[in-house]
mmCIF file of C-alpha atoms and ligand atoms in Angstrom:
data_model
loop_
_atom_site.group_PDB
_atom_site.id
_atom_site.type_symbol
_atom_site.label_atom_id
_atom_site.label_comp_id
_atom_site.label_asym_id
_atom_site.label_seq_id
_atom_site.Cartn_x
_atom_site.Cartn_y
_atom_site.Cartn_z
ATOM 1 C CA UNK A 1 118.060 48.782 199.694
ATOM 2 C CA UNK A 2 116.396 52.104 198.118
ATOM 3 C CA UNK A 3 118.357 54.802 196.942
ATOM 4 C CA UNK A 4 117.418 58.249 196.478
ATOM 5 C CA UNK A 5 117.831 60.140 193.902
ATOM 6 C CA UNK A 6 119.692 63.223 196.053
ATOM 7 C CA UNK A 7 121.630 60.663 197.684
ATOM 8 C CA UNK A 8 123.302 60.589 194.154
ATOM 9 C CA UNK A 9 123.832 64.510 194.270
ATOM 10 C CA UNK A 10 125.155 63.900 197.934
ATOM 11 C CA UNK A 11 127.663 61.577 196.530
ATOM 12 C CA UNK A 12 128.560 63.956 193.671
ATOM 13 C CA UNK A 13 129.221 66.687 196.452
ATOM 14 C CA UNK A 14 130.988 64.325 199.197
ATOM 15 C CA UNK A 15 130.314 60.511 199.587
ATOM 16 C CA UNK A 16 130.842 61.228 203.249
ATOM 17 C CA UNK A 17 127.531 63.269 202.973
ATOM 18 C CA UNK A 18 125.707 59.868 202.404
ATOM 19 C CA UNK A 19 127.555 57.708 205.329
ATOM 20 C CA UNK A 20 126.420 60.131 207.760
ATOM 21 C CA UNK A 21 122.888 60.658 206.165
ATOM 22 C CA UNK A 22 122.209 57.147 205.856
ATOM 23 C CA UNK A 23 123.076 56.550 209.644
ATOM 24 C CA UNK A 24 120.765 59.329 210.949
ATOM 25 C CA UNK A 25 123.878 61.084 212.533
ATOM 26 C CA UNK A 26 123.161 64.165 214.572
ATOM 27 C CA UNK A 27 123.175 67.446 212.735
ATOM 28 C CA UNK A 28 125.127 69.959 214.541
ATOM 29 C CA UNK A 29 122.067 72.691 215.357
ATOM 30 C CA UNK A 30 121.503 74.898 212.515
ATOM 31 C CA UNK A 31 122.631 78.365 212.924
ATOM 32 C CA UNK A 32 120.906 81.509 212.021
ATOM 33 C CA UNK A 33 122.853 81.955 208.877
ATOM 34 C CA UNK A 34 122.374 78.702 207.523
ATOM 35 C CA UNK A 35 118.409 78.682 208.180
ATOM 36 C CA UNK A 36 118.479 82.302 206.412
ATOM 37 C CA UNK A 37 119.806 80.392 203.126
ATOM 38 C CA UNK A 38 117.253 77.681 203.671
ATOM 39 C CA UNK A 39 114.509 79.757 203.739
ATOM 40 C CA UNK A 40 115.509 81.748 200.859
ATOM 41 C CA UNK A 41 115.877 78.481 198.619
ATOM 42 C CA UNK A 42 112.449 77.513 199.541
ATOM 43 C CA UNK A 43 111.669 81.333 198.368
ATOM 44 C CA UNK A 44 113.042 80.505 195.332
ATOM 45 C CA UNK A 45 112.128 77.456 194.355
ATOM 46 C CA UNK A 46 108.155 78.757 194.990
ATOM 47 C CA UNK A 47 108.853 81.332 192.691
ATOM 48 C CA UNK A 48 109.733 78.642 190.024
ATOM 49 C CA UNK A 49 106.462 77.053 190.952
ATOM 50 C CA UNK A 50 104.975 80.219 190.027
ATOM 51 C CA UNK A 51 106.453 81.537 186.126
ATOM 52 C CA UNK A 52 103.009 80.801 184.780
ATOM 53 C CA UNK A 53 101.504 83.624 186.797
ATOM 54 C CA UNK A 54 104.090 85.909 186.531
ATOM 55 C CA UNK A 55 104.492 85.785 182.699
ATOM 56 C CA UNK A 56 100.808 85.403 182.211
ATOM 57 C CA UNK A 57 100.450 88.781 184.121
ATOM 58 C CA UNK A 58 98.030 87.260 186.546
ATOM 59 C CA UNK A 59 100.124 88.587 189.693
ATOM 60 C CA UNK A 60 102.835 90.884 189.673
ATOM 61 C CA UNK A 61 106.154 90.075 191.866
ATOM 62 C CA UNK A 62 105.332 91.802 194.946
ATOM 63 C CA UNK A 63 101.564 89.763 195.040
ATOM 64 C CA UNK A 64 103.664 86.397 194.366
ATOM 65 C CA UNK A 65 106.216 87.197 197.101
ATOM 66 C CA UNK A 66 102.700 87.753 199.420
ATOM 67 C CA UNK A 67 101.216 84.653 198.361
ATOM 68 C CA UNK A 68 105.123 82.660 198.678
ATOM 69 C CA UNK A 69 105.213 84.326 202.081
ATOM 70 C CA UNK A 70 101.789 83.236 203.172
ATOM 71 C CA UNK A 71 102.292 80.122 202.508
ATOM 72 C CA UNK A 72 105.736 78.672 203.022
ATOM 73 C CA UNK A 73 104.685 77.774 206.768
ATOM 74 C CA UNK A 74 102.226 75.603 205.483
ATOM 75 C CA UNK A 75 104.107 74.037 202.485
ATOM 76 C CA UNK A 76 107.297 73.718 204.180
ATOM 77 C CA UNK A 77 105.994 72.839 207.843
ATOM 78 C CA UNK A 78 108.565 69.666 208.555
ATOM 79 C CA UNK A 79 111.579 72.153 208.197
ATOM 80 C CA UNK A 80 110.256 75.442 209.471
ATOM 81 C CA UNK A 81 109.113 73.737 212.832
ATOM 82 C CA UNK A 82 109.706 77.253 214.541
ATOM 83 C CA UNK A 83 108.010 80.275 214.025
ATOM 84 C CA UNK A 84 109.859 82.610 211.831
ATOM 85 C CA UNK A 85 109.464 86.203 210.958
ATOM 86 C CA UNK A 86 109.658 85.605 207.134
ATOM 87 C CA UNK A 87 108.963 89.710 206.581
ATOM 88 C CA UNK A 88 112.776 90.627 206.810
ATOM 89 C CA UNK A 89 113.402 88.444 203.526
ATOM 90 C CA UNK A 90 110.606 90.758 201.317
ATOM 91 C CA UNK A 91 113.464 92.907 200.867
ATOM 92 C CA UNK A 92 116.456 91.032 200.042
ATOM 93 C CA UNK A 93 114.399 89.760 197.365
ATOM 94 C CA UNK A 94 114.150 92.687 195.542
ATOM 95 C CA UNK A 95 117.471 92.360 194.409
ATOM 96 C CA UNK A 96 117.192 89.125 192.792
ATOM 97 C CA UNK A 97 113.583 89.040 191.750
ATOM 98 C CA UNK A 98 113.161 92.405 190.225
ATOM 99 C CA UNK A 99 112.340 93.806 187.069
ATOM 100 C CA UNK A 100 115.694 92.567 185.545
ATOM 101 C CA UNK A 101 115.052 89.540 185.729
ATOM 102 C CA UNK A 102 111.946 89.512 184.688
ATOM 103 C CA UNK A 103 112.851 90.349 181.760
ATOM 104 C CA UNK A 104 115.292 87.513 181.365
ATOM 105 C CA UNK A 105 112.221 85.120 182.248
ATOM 106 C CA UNK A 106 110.307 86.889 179.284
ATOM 107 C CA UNK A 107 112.862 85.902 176.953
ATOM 108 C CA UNK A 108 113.696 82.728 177.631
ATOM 109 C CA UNK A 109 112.750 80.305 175.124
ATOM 110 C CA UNK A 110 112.781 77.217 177.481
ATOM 111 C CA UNK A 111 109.933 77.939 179.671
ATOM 112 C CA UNK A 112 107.535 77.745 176.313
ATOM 113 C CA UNK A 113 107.236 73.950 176.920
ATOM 114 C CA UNK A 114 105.823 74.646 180.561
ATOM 115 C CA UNK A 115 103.375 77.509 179.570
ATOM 116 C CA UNK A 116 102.249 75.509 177.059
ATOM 117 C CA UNK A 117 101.368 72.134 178.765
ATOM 118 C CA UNK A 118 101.976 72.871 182.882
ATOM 119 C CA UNK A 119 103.503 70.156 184.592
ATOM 120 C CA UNK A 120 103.010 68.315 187.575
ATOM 121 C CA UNK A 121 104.995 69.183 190.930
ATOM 122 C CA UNK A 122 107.153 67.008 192.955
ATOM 123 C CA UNK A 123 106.138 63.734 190.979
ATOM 124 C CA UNK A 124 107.250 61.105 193.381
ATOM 125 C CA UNK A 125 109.032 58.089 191.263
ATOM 126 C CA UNK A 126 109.925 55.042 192.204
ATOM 127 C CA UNK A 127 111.669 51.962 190.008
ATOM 128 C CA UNK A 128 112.270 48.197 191.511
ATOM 129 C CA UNK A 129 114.665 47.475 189.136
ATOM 130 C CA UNK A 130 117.223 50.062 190.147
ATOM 131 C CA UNK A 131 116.176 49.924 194.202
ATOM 132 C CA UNK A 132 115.551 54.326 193.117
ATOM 133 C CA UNK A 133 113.318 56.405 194.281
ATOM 134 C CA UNK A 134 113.108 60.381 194.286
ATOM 135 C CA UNK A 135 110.370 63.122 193.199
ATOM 136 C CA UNK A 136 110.935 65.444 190.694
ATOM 137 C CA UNK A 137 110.301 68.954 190.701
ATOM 138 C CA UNK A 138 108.544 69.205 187.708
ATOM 139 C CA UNK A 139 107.013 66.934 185.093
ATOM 140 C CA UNK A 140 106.320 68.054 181.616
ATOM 141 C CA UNK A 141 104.065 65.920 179.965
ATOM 142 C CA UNK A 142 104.493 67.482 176.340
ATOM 143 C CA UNK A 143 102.716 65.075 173.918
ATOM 144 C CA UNK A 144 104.141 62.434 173.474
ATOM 145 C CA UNK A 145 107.167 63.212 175.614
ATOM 146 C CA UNK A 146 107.784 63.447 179.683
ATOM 147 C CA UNK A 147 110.499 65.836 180.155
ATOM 148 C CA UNK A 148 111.922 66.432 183.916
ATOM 149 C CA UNK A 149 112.699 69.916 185.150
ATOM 150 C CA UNK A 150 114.933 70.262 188.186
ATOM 151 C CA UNK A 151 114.834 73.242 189.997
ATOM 152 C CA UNK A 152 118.424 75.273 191.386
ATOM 153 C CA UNK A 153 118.467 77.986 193.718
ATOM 154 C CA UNK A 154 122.280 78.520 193.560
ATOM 155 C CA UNK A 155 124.127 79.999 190.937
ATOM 156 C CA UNK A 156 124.073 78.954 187.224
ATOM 157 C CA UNK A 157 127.748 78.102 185.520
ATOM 158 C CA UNK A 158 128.481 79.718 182.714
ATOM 159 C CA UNK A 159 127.886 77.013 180.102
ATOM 160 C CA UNK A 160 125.610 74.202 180.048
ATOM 161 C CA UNK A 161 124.785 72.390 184.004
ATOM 162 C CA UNK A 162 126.710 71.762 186.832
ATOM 163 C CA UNK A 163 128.170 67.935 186.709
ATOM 164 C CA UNK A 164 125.332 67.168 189.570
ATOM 165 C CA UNK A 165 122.433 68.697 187.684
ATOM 166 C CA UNK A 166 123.149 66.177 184.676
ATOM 167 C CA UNK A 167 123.246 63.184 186.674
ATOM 168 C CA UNK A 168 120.165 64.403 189.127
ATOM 169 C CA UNK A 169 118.227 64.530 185.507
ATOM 170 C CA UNK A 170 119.367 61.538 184.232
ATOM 171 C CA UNK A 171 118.941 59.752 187.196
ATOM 172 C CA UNK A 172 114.589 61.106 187.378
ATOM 173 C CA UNK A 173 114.779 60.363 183.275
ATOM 174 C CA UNK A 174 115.765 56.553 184.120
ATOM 175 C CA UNK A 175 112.970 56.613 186.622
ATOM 176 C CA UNK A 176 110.208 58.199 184.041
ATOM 177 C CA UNK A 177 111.642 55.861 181.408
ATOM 178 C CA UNK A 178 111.065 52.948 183.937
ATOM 179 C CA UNK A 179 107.091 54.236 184.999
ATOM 180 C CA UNK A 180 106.444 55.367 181.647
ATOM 181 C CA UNK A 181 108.061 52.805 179.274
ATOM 182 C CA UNK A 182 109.377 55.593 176.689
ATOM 183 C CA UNK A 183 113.221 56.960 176.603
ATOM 184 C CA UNK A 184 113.423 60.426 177.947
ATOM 185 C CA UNK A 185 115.534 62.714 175.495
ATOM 186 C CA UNK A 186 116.197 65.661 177.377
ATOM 187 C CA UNK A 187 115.688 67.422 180.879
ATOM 188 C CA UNK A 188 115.512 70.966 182.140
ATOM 189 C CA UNK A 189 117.556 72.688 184.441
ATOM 190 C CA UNK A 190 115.746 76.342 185.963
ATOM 191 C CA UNK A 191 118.707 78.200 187.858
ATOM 192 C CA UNK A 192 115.884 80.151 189.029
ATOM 193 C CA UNK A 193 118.013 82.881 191.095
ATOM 194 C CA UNK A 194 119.536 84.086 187.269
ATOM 195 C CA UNK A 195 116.398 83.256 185.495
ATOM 196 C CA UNK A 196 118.952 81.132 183.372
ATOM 197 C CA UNK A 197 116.936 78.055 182.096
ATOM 198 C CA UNK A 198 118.943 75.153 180.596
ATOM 199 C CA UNK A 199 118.232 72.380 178.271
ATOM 200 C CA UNK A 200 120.056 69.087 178.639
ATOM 201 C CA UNK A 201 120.087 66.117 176.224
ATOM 202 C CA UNK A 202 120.371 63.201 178.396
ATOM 203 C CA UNK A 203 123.216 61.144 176.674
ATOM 204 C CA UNK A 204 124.217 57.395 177.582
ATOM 205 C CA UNK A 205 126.984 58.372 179.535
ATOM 206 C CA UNK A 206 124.884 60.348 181.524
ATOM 207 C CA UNK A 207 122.796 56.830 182.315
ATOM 208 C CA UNK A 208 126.069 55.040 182.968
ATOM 209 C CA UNK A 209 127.368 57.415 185.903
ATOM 210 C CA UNK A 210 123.724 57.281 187.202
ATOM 211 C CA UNK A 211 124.824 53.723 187.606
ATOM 212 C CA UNK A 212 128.233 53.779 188.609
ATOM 213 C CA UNK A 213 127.035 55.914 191.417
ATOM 214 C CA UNK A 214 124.477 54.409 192.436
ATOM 215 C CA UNK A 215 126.676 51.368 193.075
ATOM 216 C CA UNK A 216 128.788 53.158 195.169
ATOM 217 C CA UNK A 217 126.078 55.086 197.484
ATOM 218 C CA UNK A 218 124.851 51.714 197.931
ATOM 219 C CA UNK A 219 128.335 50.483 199.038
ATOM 220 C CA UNK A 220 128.541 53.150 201.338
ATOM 221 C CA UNK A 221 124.992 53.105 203.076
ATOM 222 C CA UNK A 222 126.189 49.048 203.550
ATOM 223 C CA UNK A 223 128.927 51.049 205.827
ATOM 224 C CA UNK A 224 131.861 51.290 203.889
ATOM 225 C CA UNK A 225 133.024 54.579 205.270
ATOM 226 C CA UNK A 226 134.492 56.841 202.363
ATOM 227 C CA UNK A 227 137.231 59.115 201.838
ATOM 228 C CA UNK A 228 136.228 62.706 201.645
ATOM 229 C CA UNK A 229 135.678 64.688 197.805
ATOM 230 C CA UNK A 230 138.379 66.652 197.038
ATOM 231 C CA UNK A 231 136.157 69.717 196.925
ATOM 232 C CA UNK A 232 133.960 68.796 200.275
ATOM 233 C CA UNK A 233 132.647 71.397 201.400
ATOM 234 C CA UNK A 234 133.470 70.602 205.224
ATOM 235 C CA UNK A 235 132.934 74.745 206.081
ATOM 236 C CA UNK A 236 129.314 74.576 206.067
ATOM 237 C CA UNK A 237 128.809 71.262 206.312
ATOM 238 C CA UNK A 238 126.372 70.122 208.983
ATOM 239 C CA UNK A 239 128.184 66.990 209.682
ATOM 240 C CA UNK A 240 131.886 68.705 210.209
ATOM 241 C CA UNK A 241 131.755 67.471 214.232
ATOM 242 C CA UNK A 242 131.084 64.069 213.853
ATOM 243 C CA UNK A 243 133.193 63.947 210.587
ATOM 244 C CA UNK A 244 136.337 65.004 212.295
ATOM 245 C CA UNK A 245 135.894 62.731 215.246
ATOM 246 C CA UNK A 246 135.826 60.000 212.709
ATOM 247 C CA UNK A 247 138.693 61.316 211.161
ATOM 248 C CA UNK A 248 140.637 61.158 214.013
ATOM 249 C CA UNK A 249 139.517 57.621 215.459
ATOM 250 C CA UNK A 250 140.705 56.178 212.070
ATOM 251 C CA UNK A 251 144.185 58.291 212.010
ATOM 252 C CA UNK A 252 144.694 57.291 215.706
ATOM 253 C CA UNK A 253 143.725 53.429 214.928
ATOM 254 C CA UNK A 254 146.028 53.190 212.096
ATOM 255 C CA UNK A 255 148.962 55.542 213.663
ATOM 256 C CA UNK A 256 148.690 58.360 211.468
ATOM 257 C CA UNK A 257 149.103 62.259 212.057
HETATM 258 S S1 SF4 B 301 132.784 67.574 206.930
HETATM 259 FE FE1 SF4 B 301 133.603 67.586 204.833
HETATM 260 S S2 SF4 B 301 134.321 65.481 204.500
HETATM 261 FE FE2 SF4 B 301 132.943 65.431 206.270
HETATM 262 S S3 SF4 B 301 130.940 64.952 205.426
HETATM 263 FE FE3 SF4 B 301 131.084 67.154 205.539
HETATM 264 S S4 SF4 B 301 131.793 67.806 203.537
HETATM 265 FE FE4 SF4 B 301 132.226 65.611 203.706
#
């Protein structure tokens, strides 16, 4: 049985989130708001896939939105299967990419390694000796060193990366390691909608929950049926129907309230 790597972060988030996943439940139909946020992550994460030309000066914002615009149908044409006036967004997005935070990009000291040697997008990795697959955002080959670069489009915490982010990195550095045959030091985090960029050192522990986890999404896509994360976030979730039903065959099967 394959894993993937964001069946990890799905566990991190609600191990629930994997049952359902892995058994090709229905999704309740998206709603408008939800496909709005979509979108605007894809938005996002182009931009990331475009720093070079905005801090090189070869296109200004406005000429990167046009070309992000132009092209999402194309890039992202298994999840925008309808057609979509994208327009509406070119303004919302002048509050978040503006000249602000441009000039955080301009200062931040942890895009040097990409400028300097590019990287490759959505490297697809795959290891038989962990049954793991997933594709990276980026790959920074610097040297003598690969160095993966996850992309966020939600908010950046304060300090450091969110609990997820570290294992999502170690979990594509134990891949590289695996393809590449060298230990991977450290890992990037771009919380792109902040323009904060974040270094992580990928530590042993971080290796060790890779595998703890991916012990237990494997458990669970067996069909082990899981309790629910203390923080699930069942309000937006897309499998809140079908979860609830669930919920209340089990209660009803074993007499509870
Ligand atoms: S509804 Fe809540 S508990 Fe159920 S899968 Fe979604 S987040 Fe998890």
């Amino acid at each position: 049985m394959t894993v993937r790597v964001s069946e990890l972060v799905q566990y991190q988030i609600c191990p629930r989130l994997v049952y359902f996943g892995a058994r090709n439940h229905e999704l309740q139909s998206q709603t408008a708001v939800k496909l709005r946020s979509r979108i605007e992550g894809f938005i996002l994460k182009e931009f990331a896939f475009n720093l070079h030309r905005i801090i090189n000066c070869e296109a200004d914002i406005p000429d990167v939105m046009s070309d992000i615009l132009d092209s999402l149908p194309l890039i992202y044409r298994e999840e925008l299967t309808d057609q979509i006036d994208l327009e509406p967004l070119r303004e919302n997005f002048q509050r978040i990419i503006n000249d602000k935070w441009l000039k955080k990009l301009q200062s931040t000291r942890e895009l040097e390694l990409e400028l300097v040697h590019g990287y490759e997008r959505e490297r697809v990795l795959y290891s038989d000796k962990l049954n793991l697959s997933g594709s990276v955002d980026k790959l920074i080959i610097a040297d003598e060193e690969e160095i993966p670069c996850i992309i966020k489009t939600g908010k950046s915490p304060e300090y450091g990366v969110w609990r997820s982010d570290r294992l999502q990195l170690a979990a594509y550095a134990m891949l590289i390691e695996d393809e590449f045959r060298r230990t991977v030091r450290r890992g990037l985090v771009q919380y792109i909608r902040d323009a904060e960029f974040r270094e992580v050192q990928i530590r042993r522990a971080d290796r060790a929950m890779v595998l703890q986890v991916l012990k237990r999404v494997k458990r669970v896509k067996r069909g082990v049926f899981p309790d629910r994360s203390r923080n699930a976030p069942c309000e937006s979730c897309t499998y809140a129907d079908i979860c609830n039903t669930r919920k209340t065959f089990l209660s009803v099967l074993f007499g509870q309230k």
